[in-house]
CSV table of C-alpha atoms in Angstrom, one decimal:
chain,number,residue,atom,x,y,z
A,1,UNK,CA,56.3,72.8,41.9
A,2,UNK,CA,54.0,72.1,39.0
A,3,UNK,CA,56.5,71.0,36.2
A,4,UNK,CA,54.1,72.2,33.4
A,5,UNK,CA,53.8,75.7,35.0
A,6,UNK,CA,57.6,75.8,35.4
A,7,UNK,CA,58.1,75.0,31.8
A,8,UNK,CA,55.5,77.4,30.5
A,9,UNK,CA,56.6,80.3,32.8
A,10,UNK,CA,60.3,79.8,31.7
A,11,UNK,CA,59.2,79.7,28.1
A,12,UNK,CA,57.7,83.2,28.5
A,13,UNK,CA,61.3,84.5,28.5
A,14,UNK,CA,62.0,85.6,24.9
A,15,UNK,CA,65.4,84.9,23.2
A,16,UNK,CA,67.5,85.9,20.3
A,17,UNK,CA,69.9,83.5,18.6
A,18,UNK,CA,73.7,83.7,18.5
A,19,UNK,CA,76.6,81.5,17.6
A,20,UNK,CA,78.9,81.2,20.5
A,21,UNK,CA,82.5,80.6,19.5
A,22,UNK,CA,85.9,79.9,21.0
A,23,UNK,CA,89.3,78.9,19.9
A,24,UNK,CA,91.8,76.7,21.8
A,25,UNK,CA,95.5,77.4,21.8
A,26,UNK,CA,96.1,74.4,19.4
A,27,UNK,CA,93.6,76.0,16.9
A,28,UNK,CA,90.6,73.8,17.6
A,29,UNK,CA,87.4,75.9,17.2
A,30,UNK,CA,84.0,75.5,18.8
A,31,UNK,CA,80.9,77.1,17.5
A,32,UNK,CA,77.4,76.5,18.9
A,33,UNK,CA,74.0,78.1,18.4
A,34,UNK,CA,72.9,79.5,21.8
A,35,UNK,CA,70.0,81.6,23.0
A,36,UNK,CA,70.5,81.9,26.8
A,37,UNK,CA,72.2,85.3,26.6
A,38,UNK,CA,71.8,88.5,28.5
A,39,UNK,CA,73.8,91.7,29.1
A,40,UNK,CA,74.5,91.9,32.9
A,41,UNK,CA,76.4,95.3,33.5
A,42,UNK,CA,77.2,98.5,31.7
A,43,UNK,CA,80.5,99.3,33.4
A,44,UNK,CA,82.3,97.1,32.8
A,45,UNK,CA,80.2,95.8,30.0
A,46,UNK,CA,79.3,92.2,31.0
A,47,UNK,CA,77.4,89.5,29.2
A,48,UNK,CA,76.1,86.2,30.5
A,49,UNK,CA,75.7,83.0,28.5
A,50,UNK,CA,74.4,79.6,29.6
A,51,UNK,CA,76.7,77.0,28.1
A,52,UNK,CA,76.0,73.2,28.0
A,53,UNK,CA,78.5,71.5,30.3
A,54,UNK,CA,79.2,68.6,28.0
A,55,UNK,CA,79.7,70.8,24.8
A,56,UNK,CA,82.9,71.5,22.9
A,57,UNK,CA,82.2,75.2,23.4
A,58,UNK,CA,82.3,74.7,27.2
A,59,UNK,CA,85.7,73.0,27.2
A,60,UNK,CA,87.3,75.2,24.7
A,61,UNK,CA,86.1,78.5,26.1
A,62,UNK,CA,87.1,77.6,29.6
A,63,UNK,CA,90.6,76.8,28.3
A,64,UNK,CA,90.9,79.9,26.1
A,65,UNK,CA,89.3,82.2,28.6
A,66,UNK,CA,87.6,84.1,25.8
A,67,UNK,CA,84.5,83.8,23.6
A,68,UNK,CA,82.6,85.6,21.0
A,69,UNK,CA,78.9,85.9,20.5
A,70,UNK,CA,78.0,86.3,16.8
A,71,UNK,CA,74.5,87.8,16.5
A,72,UNK,CA,72.4,86.0,13.9
A,73,UNK,CA,70.2,88.1,11.6
A,74,UNK,CA,66.7,87.3,10.4
A,75,UNK,CA,68.1,85.8,7.2
A,76,UNK,CA,70.2,83.2,9.2
A,77,UNK,CA,67.8,80.5,10.1
A,78,UNK,CA,69.9,77.9,8.3
A,79,UNK,CA,73.0,79.1,10.2
A,80,UNK,CA,71.2,78.7,13.5
A,81,UNK,CA,70.3,75.1,12.5
A,82,UNK,CA,73.8,74.4,11.2
A,83,UNK,CA,75.4,75.1,14.6
A,84,UNK,CA,72.9,73.1,16.7
A,85,UNK,CA,75.3,70.3,16.1
A,86,UNK,CA,79.1,70.2,16.8
A,87,UNK,CA,81.3,70.9,13.8
A,88,UNK,CA,85.0,71.0,13.1
A,89,UNK,CA,86.9,73.9,11.4
A,90,UNK,CA,87.9,73.7,7.8
A,91,UNK,CA,90.6,76.2,7.3
A,92,UNK,CA,89.2,79.6,8.1
A,93,UNK,CA,85.6,78.4,7.9
A,94,UNK,CA,83.4,76.4,10.2
A,95,UNK,CA,79.9,75.1,9.1
A,96,UNK,CA,80.4,77.1,5.9
A,97,UNK,CA,80.9,80.4,7.8
A,98,UNK,CA,84.1,82.3,7.1
A,99,UNK,CA,85.7,83.6,10.3
A,100,UNK,CA,88.7,85.5,11.5
A,101,UNK,CA,90.3,85.4,14.9
A,102,UNK,CA,89.2,88.3,17.1
A,103,UNK,CA,91.7,90.3,19.3
A,104,UNK,CA,91.3,87.6,22.0
A,105,UNK,CA,91.4,84.7,19.5
A,106,UNK,CA,87.7,83.9,19.4
A,107,UNK,CA,86.2,83.3,15.9
A,108,UNK,CA,84.3,86.2,14.6
A,109,UNK,CA,82.0,85.4,11.7
A,110,UNK,CA,82.4,87.6,8.6
A,111,UNK,CA,78.7,87.4,7.6
A,112,UNK,CA,76.7,88.4,10.7
A,113,UNK,CA,75.1,91.7,11.7
A,114,UNK,CA,77.2,92.1,14.8
A,115,UNK,CA,79.4,90.5,17.4
A,116,UNK,CA,80.9,91.0,20.9
A,117,UNK,CA,84.1,89.4,21.9
A,118,UNK,CA,84.6,88.8,25.6
A,119,UNK,CA,87.2,87.8,28.2
A,120,UNK,CA,85.8,85.0,30.4
A,121,UNK,CA,85.9,86.6,33.8
A,122,UNK,CA,83.8,84.1,35.8
A,123,UNK,CA,82.2,80.7,35.4
A,124,UNK,CA,79.5,79.4,37.8
A,125,UNK,CA,79.0,75.7,37.4
A,126,UNK,CA,75.9,74.6,39.1
A,127,UNK,CA,73.8,72.7,36.6
A,128,UNK,CA,73.6,71.0,33.2
A,129,UNK,CA,74.6,74.4,31.7
A,130,UNK,CA,77.2,76.7,33.2
A,131,UNK,CA,76.9,80.4,33.6
A,132,UNK,CA,79.8,82.1,31.7
A,133,UNK,CA,80.3,85.7,32.5
A,134,UNK,CA,82.3,87.7,29.9
A,135,UNK,CA,83.6,91.2,29.8
A,136,UNK,CA,83.1,92.8,26.4
A,137,UNK,CA,86.6,93.7,25.0
A,138,UNK,CA,85.7,94.2,21.4
A,139,UNK,CA,82.5,94.6,19.3
A,140,UNK,CA,81.6,95.2,15.7
A,141,UNK,CA,78.5,95.9,13.6
A,142,UNK,CA,78.3,95.2,9.9
A,143,UNK,CA,75.9,98.0,9.1
A,144,UNK,CA,74.6,100.5,11.6
A,145,UNK,CA,70.9,99.8,11.6
A,146,UNK,CA,68.5,102.6,10.8
A,147,UNK,CA,65.9,101.3,13.3
A,148,UNK,CA,66.2,99.2,16.5
A,149,UNK,CA,69.2,96.9,16.6
A,150,UNK,CA,67.0,94.2,18.1
A,151,UNK,CA,64.7,94.2,15.1
A,152,UNK,CA,67.6,92.7,13.1
A,153,UNK,CA,68.2,89.7,15.4
A,154,UNK,CA,66.9,86.3,14.6
A,155,UNK,CA,64.6,85.2,17.4
A,156,UNK,CA,64.1,81.7,18.7
A,157,UNK,CA,60.4,82.1,17.8
A,158,UNK,CA,61.4,82.9,14.2
A,159,UNK,CA,62.5,79.2,13.9
A,160,UNK,CA,58.9,77.9,14.2
A,161,UNK,CA,55.9,77.6,16.5
A,162,UNK,CA,57.3,74.4,18.2
A,163,UNK,CA,60.9,75.4,18.6
A,164,UNK,CA,61.9,76.1,22.3
A,165,UNK,CA,65.1,75.9,24.3
A,166,UNK,CA,64.0,76.6,27.8
A,167,UNK,CA,61.5,75.4,30.3
B,1,UNK,CA,86.9,99.1,21.1
B,2,UNK,CA,84.5,101.4,19.2
B,3,UNK,CA,81.9,102.5,21.9
B,4,UNK,CA,79.2,102.9,19.2
B,5,UNK,CA,79.7,99.4,17.8
B,6,UNK,CA,79.7,98.0,21.4
B,7,UNK,CA,76.4,99.8,22.1
B,8,UNK,CA,74.7,98.7,18.9
B,9,UNK,CA,75.9,95.1,19.1
B,10,UNK,CA,74.7,94.8,22.7
B,11,UNK,CA,71.3,96.3,21.7
B,12,UNK,CA,70.9,93.5,19.2
B,13,UNK,CA,70.1,91.2,22.2
B,14,UNK,CA,66.3,91.1,22.5
B,15,UNK,CA,64.6,91.3,25.9
B,16,UNK,CA,61.3,90.7,27.6
B,17,UNK,CA,60.1,92.7,30.7
B,18,UNK,CA,59.7,91.4,34.2
B,19,UNK,CA,59.1,92.8,37.6
B,20,UNK,CA,61.8,91.5,39.9
B,21,UNK,CA,60.6,91.3,43.6
B,22,UNK,CA,61.9,90.4,47.0
B,23,UNK,CA,60.8,90.7,50.6
B,24,UNK,CA,63.0,91.4,53.6
B,25,UNK,CA,62.4,89.6,56.9
B,26,UNK,CA,61.0,92.9,58.3
B,27,UNK,CA,58.4,93.0,55.6
B,28,UNK,CA,60.0,95.6,53.3
B,29,UNK,CA,59.3,94.9,49.7
B,30,UNK,CA,61.3,95.7,46.6
B,31,UNK,CA,59.9,95.6,43.1
B,32,UNK,CA,61.7,96.7,40.0
B,33,UNK,CA,61.2,96.4,36.2
B,34,UNK,CA,64.1,94.4,34.8
B,35,UNK,CA,64.9,93.0,31.3
B,36,UNK,CA,68.4,91.4,31.7
B,37,UNK,CA,67.0,87.9,32.3
B,38,UNK,CA,67.9,84.5,31.0
B,39,UNK,CA,67.4,80.9,31.9
B,40,UNK,CA,70.8,79.3,32.5
B,41,UNK,CA,70.2,75.5,33.2
B,42,UNK,CA,67.5,72.9,32.9
B,43,UNK,CA,68.5,70.7,35.9
B,44,UNK,CA,68.4,72.3,38.3
B,45,UNK,CA,66.4,75.0,36.6
B,46,UNK,CA,68.5,78.2,37.0
B,47,UNK,CA,67.8,81.7,35.9
B,48,UNK,CA,70.1,84.7,35.8
B,49,UNK,CA,69.1,88.4,36.4
B,50,UNK,CA,71.3,91.5,36.1
B,51,UNK,CA,70.4,93.6,39.2
B,52,UNK,CA,71.5,97.3,39.7
B,53,UNK,CA,74.0,97.4,42.6
B,54,UNK,CA,72.5,100.5,44.2
B,55,UNK,CA,68.9,99.4,44.0
B,56,UNK,CA,66.5,98.3,46.8
B,57,UNK,CA,66.0,95.1,45.0
B,58,UNK,CA,69.7,94.3,45.2
B,59,UNK,CA,69.9,94.9,48.9
B,60,UNK,CA,66.6,93.1,49.8
B,61,UNK,CA,67.1,90.1,47.6
B,62,UNK,CA,70.7,89.5,48.9
B,63,UNK,CA,69.3,89.6,52.5
B,64,UNK,CA,66.2,87.5,51.8
B,65,UNK,CA,68.2,85.0,49.5
B,66,UNK,CA,65.1,84.7,47.4
B,67,UNK,CA,63.4,86.6,44.5
B,68,UNK,CA,60.5,86.3,42.1
B,69,UNK,CA,60.3,87.3,38.4
B,70,UNK,CA,56.8,88.3,37.5
B,71,UNK,CA,56.4,88.1,33.7
B,72,UNK,CA,54.7,91.2,32.2
B,73,UNK,CA,52.1,90.7,29.5
B,74,UNK,CA,51.6,92.7,26.4
B,75,UNK,CA,48.9,94.7,28.2
B,76,UNK,CA,51.3,95.8,31.0
B,77,UNK,CA,53.2,98.7,29.5
B,78,UNK,CA,52.0,100.9,32.4
B,79,UNK,CA,53.1,98.4,34.9
B,80,UNK,CA,56.6,98.3,33.3
B,81,UNK,CA,56.9,102.1,33.6
B,82,UNK,CA,55.5,102.1,37.2
B,83,UNK,CA,58.3,99.9,38.4
B,84,UNK,CA,61.1,101.8,36.7
B,85,UNK,CA,61.1,103.9,39.9
B,86,UNK,CA,61.4,102.5,43.5
B,87,UNK,CA,58.2,102.2,45.4
B,88,UNK,CA,57.1,101.2,48.9
B,89,UNK,CA,54.5,98.6,49.7
B,90,UNK,CA,51.0,99.7,50.7
B,91,UNK,CA,49.5,96.7,52.6
B,92,UNK,CA,49.4,93.8,50.2
B,93,UNK,CA,49.9,96.0,47.2
B,94,UNK,CA,52.9,97.8,45.6
B,95,UNK,CA,52.7,100.2,42.8
B,96,UNK,CA,49.0,99.3,42.6
B,97,UNK,CA,49.7,95.6,42.1
B,98,UNK,CA,48.2,93.2,44.5
B,99,UNK,CA,50.7,90.5,45.6
B,100,UNK,CA,50.9,87.5,47.8
B,101,UNK,CA,54.1,86.1,49.5
B,102,UNK,CA,55.4,83.1,47.5
B,103,UNK,CA,56.6,80.0,49.2
B,104,UNK,CA,60.0,81.6,49.7
B,105,UNK,CA,58.5,85.0,50.7
B,106,UNK,CA,59.0,86.9,47.5
B,107,UNK,CA,56.0,88.9,46.2
B,108,UNK,CA,54.1,87.2,43.5
B,109,UNK,CA,51.8,89.6,41.5
B,110,UNK,CA,48.2,88.5,41.2
B,111,UNK,CA,47.7,90.0,37.8
B,112,UNK,CA,50.5,88.7,35.6
B,113,UNK,CA,50.6,85.9,33.0
B,114,UNK,CA,53.3,84.0,34.9
B,115,UNK,CA,56.0,83.9,37.5
B,116,UNK,CA,59.0,82.0,38.8
B,117,UNK,CA,60.1,82.1,42.4
B,118,UNK,CA,63.8,81.4,43.0
B,119,UNK,CA,66.3,80.7,45.8
B,120,UNK,CA,69.3,82.9,45.3
B,121,UNK,CA,72.1,80.4,44.9
B,122,UNK,CA,75.0,82.7,43.8
B,123,UNK,CA,75.8,86.3,43.3
B,124,UNK,CA,78.6,87.6,41.1
B,125,UNK,CA,79.4,91.3,41.8
B,126,UNK,CA,81.7,92.6,39.2
B,127,UNK,CA,80.0,95.7,37.8
B,128,UNK,CA,77.3,98.4,38.2
B,129,UNK,CA,74.8,95.5,38.0
B,130,UNK,CA,75.4,92.1,39.8
B,131,UNK,CA,74.6,88.7,38.4
B,132,UNK,CA,72.0,87.0,40.6
B,133,UNK,CA,71.6,83.3,39.9
B,134,UNK,CA,68.4,81.7,41.2
B,135,UNK,CA,67.2,78.2,41.3
B,136,UNK,CA,63.5,78.0,40.4
B,137,UNK,CA,61.6,76.6,43.3
B,138,UNK,CA,58.1,77.5,42.3
B,139,UNK,CA,56.3,78.7,39.2
B,140,UNK,CA,52.8,79.6,38.1
B,141,UNK,CA,50.9,80.5,35.0
B,142,UNK,CA,47.6,82.4,35.0
B,143,UNK,CA,46.2,80.8,31.8
B,144,UNK,CA,48.1,78.1,29.8
B,145,UNK,CA,48.7,79.9,26.5
B,146,UNK,CA,47.3,78.3,23.3
B,147,UNK,CA,50.3,79.5,21.3
B,148,UNK,CA,53.9,80.2,22.2
B,149,UNK,CA,54.3,81.4,25.8
B,150,UNK,CA,56.9,84.0,24.6
B,151,UNK,CA,54.2,85.6,22.4
B,152,UNK,CA,52.4,86.8,25.6
B,153,UNK,CA,55.4,88.6,27.1
B,154,UNK,CA,55.8,92.3,26.9
B,155,UNK,CA,59.1,93.1,25.1
B,156,UNK,CA,61.4,96.0,25.7
B,157,UNK,CA,60.8,97.0,22.1
B,158,UNK,CA,57.0,97.1,22.7
B,159,UNK,CA,57.7,100.2,24.9
B,160,UNK,CA,58.7,102.3,22.0
B,161,UNK,CA,61.3,102.8,19.2
B,162,UNK,CA,63.8,104.7,21.5
B,163,UNK,CA,63.5,102.7,24.7
B,164,UNK,CA,66.6,100.6,25.4
B,165,UNK,CA,68.3,99.2,28.5
B,166,UNK,CA,71.6,97.8,27.3
B,167,UNK,CA,74.5,98.9,25.2
Protein backbone atom coordinates (compact mmCIF):
# COMPACT_ATOMS: atom_id res chain seq x y z
CA UNK A 1 0.00 0.00 0.00
CA UNK A 2 1.26 3.46 -0.92
CA UNK A 3 1.31 5.39 2.39
CA UNK A 4 0.73 8.73 0.67
CA UNK A 5 -2.32 7.43 -1.18
CA UNK A 6 -3.64 5.97 2.08
CA UNK A 7 -3.17 9.32 3.83
CA UNK A 8 -4.79 11.33 1.06
CA UNK A 9 -7.72 8.94 0.54
CA UNK A 10 -8.47 8.90 4.28
CA UNK A 11 -8.26 12.70 4.40
CA UNK A 12 -11.05 12.81 1.83
CA UNK A 13 -13.47 11.89 4.66
CA UNK A 14 -14.94 15.19 5.91
CA UNK A 15 -15.42 15.74 9.65
CA UNK A 16 -17.20 17.98 12.12
CA UNK A 17 -15.79 18.86 15.52
CA UNK A 18 -17.18 17.81 18.89
CA UNK A 19 -16.11 17.85 22.51
CA UNK A 20 -16.35 14.32 23.86
CA UNK A 21 -16.98 14.28 27.61
CA UNK A 22 -17.31 11.81 30.43
CA UNK A 23 -17.48 11.92 34.21
CA UNK A 24 -16.08 9.29 36.59
CA UNK A 25 -17.91 8.27 39.77
CA UNK A 26 -15.40 10.25 41.85
CA UNK A 27 -16.23 13.42 39.89
CA UNK A 28 -13.19 13.52 37.61
CA UNK A 29 -14.15 14.89 34.21
CA UNK A 30 -12.64 14.29 30.78
CA UNK A 31 -13.27 16.57 27.81
CA UNK A 32 -11.49 16.20 24.47
CA UNK A 33 -12.00 17.61 21.01
CA UNK A 34 -12.74 14.76 18.60
CA UNK A 35 -13.71 14.51 14.94
CA UNK A 36 -13.94 10.77 14.25
CA UNK A 37 -17.70 10.59 14.79
CA UNK A 38 -20.57 9.03 12.87
CA UNK A 39 -24.11 7.91 13.48
CA UNK A 40 -24.38 4.13 12.97
CA UNK A 41 -28.06 3.14 13.42
CA UNK A 42 -31.51 4.72 13.61
CA UNK A 43 -33.21 2.17 15.91
CA UNK A 44 -31.77 2.12 18.41
CA UNK A 45 -29.96 5.40 17.67
CA UNK A 46 -26.26 4.54 17.79
CA UNK A 47 -23.21 6.73 17.36
CA UNK A 48 -19.57 5.73 16.97
CA UNK A 49 -16.55 7.70 18.19
CA UNK A 50 -12.86 6.91 17.69
CA UNK A 51 -11.18 7.60 21.05
CA UNK A 52 -7.42 7.77 21.67
CA UNK A 53 -6.43 4.78 23.79
CA UNK A 54 -4.05 6.68 26.08
CA UNK A 55 -6.43 9.61 26.72
CA UNK A 56 -8.26 10.53 29.93
CA UNK A 57 -11.51 10.39 27.98
CA UNK A 58 -10.87 6.73 27.08
CA UNK A 59 -10.28 5.72 30.70
CA UNK A 60 -13.09 7.75 32.23
CA UNK A 61 -15.74 6.85 29.63
CA UNK A 62 -14.93 3.14 29.90
CA UNK A 63 -15.37 3.37 33.65
CA UNK A 64 -18.50 5.54 33.57
CA UNK A 65 -20.05 3.64 30.65
CA UNK A 66 -21.49 6.90 29.36
CA UNK A 67 -20.35 9.85 27.26
CA UNK A 68 -21.63 13.01 25.65
CA UNK A 69 -20.80 14.56 22.32
CA UNK A 70 -21.08 18.34 22.49
CA UNK A 71 -21.41 19.72 18.96
CA UNK A 72 -19.18 22.73 18.29
CA UNK A 73 -20.61 25.62 16.30
CA UNK A 74 -18.85 27.74 13.67
CA UNK A 75 -18.04 30.31 16.40
CA UNK A 76 -16.20 27.74 18.56
CA UNK A 77 -12.77 27.50 16.93
CA UNK A 78 -11.13 28.55 20.20
CA UNK A 79 -13.09 25.89 22.09
CA UNK A 80 -11.89 23.22 19.64
CA UNK A 81 -8.26 24.25 20.27
CA UNK A 82 -8.80 24.45 24.06
CA UNK A 83 -9.82 20.78 24.24
CA UNK A 84 -7.01 19.47 22.07
CA UNK A 85 -5.09 19.25 25.37
CA UNK A 86 -6.23 17.49 28.56
CA UNK A 87 -7.75 19.76 31.22
CA UNK A 88 -9.07 19.37 34.75
CA UNK A 89 -12.46 20.52 35.94
CA UNK A 90 -12.77 23.73 37.96
CA UNK A 91 -16.07 23.46 39.81
CA UNK A 92 -18.81 23.26 37.20
CA UNK A 93 -16.53 24.42 34.40
CA UNK A 94 -13.77 22.82 32.36
CA UNK A 95 -11.57 24.74 29.94
CA UNK A 96 -13.76 27.76 30.61
CA UNK A 97 -16.92 25.94 29.53
CA UNK A 98 -19.77 25.73 32.01
CA UNK A 99 -21.37 22.30 32.11
CA UNK A 100 -24.07 20.33 33.87
CA UNK A 101 -24.20 16.58 34.43
CA UNK A 102 -26.50 14.90 31.91
CA UNK A 103 -29.00 12.20 32.86
CA UNK A 104 -26.20 9.60 32.61
CA UNK A 105 -23.69 11.89 34.33
CA UNK A 106 -21.70 13.01 31.28
CA UNK A 107 -20.85 16.73 31.12
CA UNK A 108 -23.17 18.69 28.83
CA UNK A 109 -21.79 22.07 27.82
CA UNK A 110 -24.14 24.97 28.32
CA UNK A 111 -22.93 27.01 25.36
CA UNK A 112 -23.04 24.64 22.36
CA UNK A 113 -25.62 24.28 19.57
CA UNK A 114 -26.47 20.70 20.47
CA UNK A 115 -25.46 17.50 22.23
CA UNK A 116 -26.18 13.79 22.43
CA UNK A 117 -25.64 11.81 25.61
CA UNK A 118 -25.00 8.10 25.19
CA UNK A 119 -24.75 4.87 27.12
CA UNK A 120 -21.55 3.08 26.11
CA UNK A 121 -22.86 -0.21 24.70
CA UNK A 122 -19.71 -1.63 23.10
CA UNK A 123 -16.00 -0.90 22.79
CA UNK A 124 -13.77 -2.39 20.10
CA UNK A 125 -10.10 -2.02 20.97
CA UNK A 126 -7.98 -2.85 17.98
CA UNK A 127 -5.71 0.15 17.43
CA UNK A 128 -4.24 3.38 18.79
CA UNK A 129 -7.85 4.62 19.03
CA UNK A 130 -10.78 2.48 20.19
CA UNK A 131 -14.22 2.37 18.64
CA UNK A 132 -16.76 3.44 21.26
CA UNK A 133 -20.35 2.68 20.32
CA UNK A 134 -22.98 4.61 22.22
CA UNK A 135 -26.74 4.42 22.30
CA UNK A 136 -28.25 7.91 22.34
CA UNK A 137 -30.29 8.28 25.54
CA UNK A 138 -30.69 12.05 25.61
CA UNK A 139 -30.20 14.93 23.20
CA UNK A 140 -30.68 18.65 23.15
CA UNK A 141 -30.52 21.59 20.80
CA UNK A 142 -30.00 25.20 21.86
CA UNK A 143 -31.98 26.76 19.01
CA UNK A 144 -33.79 24.77 16.32
CA UNK A 145 -31.90 25.80 13.16
CA UNK A 146 -33.88 27.37 10.33
CA UNK A 147 -31.64 25.71 7.71
CA UNK A 148 -29.64 22.49 7.71
CA UNK A 149 -28.39 21.46 11.17
CA UNK A 150 -25.03 20.47 9.65
CA UNK A 151 -24.51 24.04 8.41
CA UNK A 152 -24.07 25.14 12.03
CA UNK A 153 -21.34 22.65 12.88
CA UNK A 154 -17.69 23.65 13.07
CA UNK A 155 -15.79 21.55 10.54
CA UNK A 156 -12.23 20.31 10.81
CA UNK A 157 -11.51 22.22 7.59
CA UNK A 158 -12.75 25.45 9.23
CA UNK A 159 -9.67 25.32 11.49
CA UNK A 160 -7.28 25.98 8.61
CA UNK A 161 -5.87 24.65 5.38
CA UNK A 162 -3.23 22.50 7.08
CA UNK A 163 -5.27 21.07 9.96
CA UNK A 164 -5.99 17.35 9.63
CA UNK A 165 -6.76 14.48 11.96
CA UNK A 166 -6.85 11.45 9.80
CA UNK A 167 -4.78 9.74 7.16
CA UNK B 1 -35.74 12.13 25.21
CA UNK B 2 -37.26 14.70 22.85
CA UNK B 3 -37.34 12.96 19.42
CA UNK B 4 -37.03 16.25 17.55
CA UNK B 5 -33.97 17.31 19.55
CA UNK B 6 -32.45 13.87 18.92
CA UNK B 7 -33.06 14.20 15.18
CA UNK B 8 -31.68 17.71 14.95
CA UNK B 9 -28.62 17.04 17.13
CA UNK B 10 -27.73 13.93 15.09
CA UNK B 11 -28.18 15.88 11.87
CA UNK B 12 -25.50 18.29 13.07
CA UNK B 13 -22.94 15.58 12.20
CA UNK B 14 -21.64 16.40 8.70
CA UNK B 15 -21.07 13.61 6.19
CA UNK B 16 -19.36 12.87 2.91
CA UNK B 17 -20.69 10.40 0.36
CA UNK B 18 -19.11 7.10 -0.64
CA UNK B 19 -20.05 4.02 -2.60
CA UNK B 20 -19.52 0.99 -0.39
CA UNK B 21 -18.74 -2.13 -2.41
CA UNK B 22 -18.16 -5.82 -1.89
CA UNK B 23 -17.84 -8.90 -4.04
CA UNK B 24 -18.97 -12.42 -3.08
CA UNK B 25 -16.96 -15.51 -4.00
CA UNK B 26 -19.52 -16.36 -6.70
CA UNK B 27 -18.99 -12.94 -8.34
CA UNK B 28 -22.11 -11.17 -7.07
CA UNK B 29 -21.37 -7.52 -6.42
CA UNK B 30 -22.95 -5.09 -3.98
CA UNK B 31 -22.60 -1.32 -4.30
CA UNK B 32 -24.45 1.16 -2.12
CA UNK B 33 -24.18 4.88 -1.43
CA UNK B 34 -23.34 5.40 2.24
CA UNK B 35 -22.49 8.38 4.39
CA UNK B 36 -22.03 6.97 7.90
CA UNK B 37 -18.25 6.67 7.63
CA UNK B 38 -15.36 7.63 9.87
CA UNK B 39 -11.73 6.74 10.34
CA UNK B 40 -11.21 5.15 13.77
CA UNK B 41 -7.47 4.49 14.22
CA UNK B 42 -4.13 5.42 12.67
CA UNK B 43 -2.18 2.22 13.50
CA UNK B 44 -3.52 -0.01 12.22
CA UNK B 45 -5.57 2.28 9.95
CA UNK B 46 -9.19 1.46 10.75
CA UNK B 47 -12.40 2.81 9.26
CA UNK B 48 -15.97 2.35 10.44
CA UNK B 49 -19.08 2.18 8.24
CA UNK B 50 -22.71 1.92 9.31
CA UNK B 51 -24.33 -0.65 6.98
CA UNK B 52 -28.07 -1.32 6.64
CA UNK B 53 -28.75 -4.79 8.02
CA UNK B 54 -31.19 -5.83 5.27
CA UNK B 55 -28.98 -4.64 2.38
CA UNK B 56 -27.09 -6.70 -0.20
CA UNK B 57 -23.92 -4.91 0.85
CA UNK B 58 -24.35 -6.19 4.42
CA UNK B 59 -24.72 -9.82 3.33
CA UNK B 60 -22.00 -9.80 0.69
CA UNK B 61 -19.41 -7.92 2.76
CA UNK B 62 -19.94 -10.21 5.76
CA UNK B 63 -19.38 -13.21 3.50
CA UNK B 64 -16.41 -11.75 1.61
CA UNK B 65 -14.86 -10.22 4.74
CA UNK B 66 -13.69 -7.28 2.65
CA UNK B 67 -15.08 -4.01 1.36
CA UNK B 68 -14.09 -0.87 -0.46
CA UNK B 69 -15.14 2.73 0.09
CA UNK B 70 -15.11 4.64 -3.18
CA UNK B 71 -15.01 8.37 -2.44
CA UNK B 72 -17.47 10.39 -4.51
CA UNK B 73 -16.32 13.73 -5.91
CA UNK B 74 -18.30 16.97 -6.19
CA UNK B 75 -19.20 16.00 -9.80
CA UNK B 76 -20.77 12.68 -8.74
CA UNK B 77 -24.24 13.69 -7.54
CA UNK B 78 -25.84 11.39 -10.12
CA UNK B 79 -23.63 8.51 -8.99
CA UNK B 80 -24.73 9.04 -5.39
CA UNK B 81 -28.39 8.81 -6.45
CA UNK B 82 -27.73 5.78 -8.69
CA UNK B 83 -26.45 3.71 -5.76
CA UNK B 84 -29.24 4.65 -3.37
CA UNK B 85 -31.04 1.63 -4.90
CA UNK B 86 -29.67 -1.93 -5.22
CA UNK B 87 -28.20 -2.83 -8.61
CA UNK B 88 -26.72 -5.91 -10.26
CA UNK B 89 -23.37 -6.05 -12.01
CA UNK B 90 -23.22 -5.98 -15.79
CA UNK B 91 -19.84 -7.44 -16.72
CA UNK B 92 -17.20 -5.19 -15.23
CA UNK B 93 -19.64 -2.37 -14.57
CA UNK B 94 -22.34 -1.71 -12.02
CA UNK B 95 -24.76 1.20 -12.24
CA UNK B 96 -22.77 2.41 -15.23
CA UNK B 97 -19.53 2.55 -13.23
CA UNK B 98 -16.57 0.56 -14.51
CA UNK B 99 -14.74 -1.27 -11.74
CA UNK B 100 -11.85 -3.62 -11.15
CA UNK B 101 -11.45 -6.11 -8.32
CA UNK B 102 -9.13 -4.75 -5.64
CA UNK B 103 -6.42 -6.84 -3.98
CA UNK B 104 -9.04 -8.22 -1.56
CA UNK B 105 -11.65 -8.60 -4.31
CA UNK B 106 -13.81 -5.57 -3.53
CA UNK B 107 -14.91 -3.47 -6.53
CA UNK B 108 -12.81 -0.34 -7.00
CA UNK B 109 -14.46 2.24 -9.23
CA UNK B 110 -12.31 3.56 -12.02
CA UNK B 111 -13.78 7.03 -12.08
CA UNK B 112 -13.60 8.29 -8.47
CA UNK B 113 -11.10 10.61 -6.76
CA UNK B 114 -10.00 7.97 -4.26
CA UNK B 115 -10.70 4.70 -2.49
CA UNK B 116 -9.72 2.57 0.48
CA UNK B 117 -10.01 -1.20 0.43
CA UNK B 118 -10.41 -2.89 3.78
CA UNK B 119 -10.37 -6.28 5.45
CA UNK B 120 -13.47 -6.60 7.62
CA UNK B 121 -12.00 -7.12 11.09
CA UNK B 122 -15.12 -6.76 13.27
CA UNK B 123 -18.86 -6.37 12.97
CA UNK B 124 -21.09 -5.08 15.76
CA UNK B 125 -24.74 -5.84 15.09
CA UNK B 126 -26.90 -3.94 17.52
CA UNK B 127 -29.39 -2.03 15.38
CA UNK B 128 -31.03 -1.51 11.99
CA UNK B 129 -27.51 -0.78 10.70
CA UNK B 130 -24.41 -2.71 11.75
CA UNK B 131 -21.02 -1.24 12.55
CA UNK B 132 -18.47 -2.69 10.14
CA UNK B 133 -14.87 -2.07 11.15
CA UNK B 134 -12.31 -2.42 8.38
CA UNK B 135 -8.54 -2.35 8.37
CA UNK B 136 -7.27 -0.40 5.37
CA UNK B 137 -5.14 -2.73 3.25
CA UNK B 138 -5.00 -0.73 0.04
CA UNK B 139 -5.76 2.82 -1.05
CA UNK B 140 -5.55 4.91 -4.16
CA UNK B 141 -5.99 8.47 -5.34
CA UNK B 142 -6.70 9.48 -8.91
CA UNK B 143 -4.95 12.85 -8.74
CA UNK B 144 -3.11 14.15 -5.67
CA UNK B 145 -5.18 17.23 -4.76
CA UNK B 146 -3.44 20.59 -4.62
CA UNK B 147 -5.65 21.73 -1.71
CA UNK B 148 -7.43 19.84 1.07
CA UNK B 149 -8.45 16.31 0.09
CA UNK B 150 -11.80 16.82 1.86
CA UNK B 151 -12.61 19.76 -0.44
CA UNK B 152 -12.99 17.29 -3.32
CA UNK B 153 -15.51 15.04 -1.58
CA UNK B 154 -19.21 15.17 -2.37
CA UNK B 155 -21.06 16.04 0.82
CA UNK B 156 -24.51 14.90 1.84
CA UNK B 157 -25.47 18.58 2.02
CA UNK B 158 -24.40 19.04 -1.62
CA UNK B 159 -27.39 16.85 -2.64
CA UNK B 160 -29.91 19.46 -1.53
CA UNK B 161 -31.35 21.36 1.40
CA UNK B 162 -33.76 18.57 2.38
CA UNK B 163 -31.55 15.52 1.92
CA UNK B 164 -30.57 13.84 5.18
CA UNK B 165 -29.53 10.40 6.28
CA UNK B 166 -29.35 10.57 10.02
CA UNK B 167 -31.45 11.72 12.91
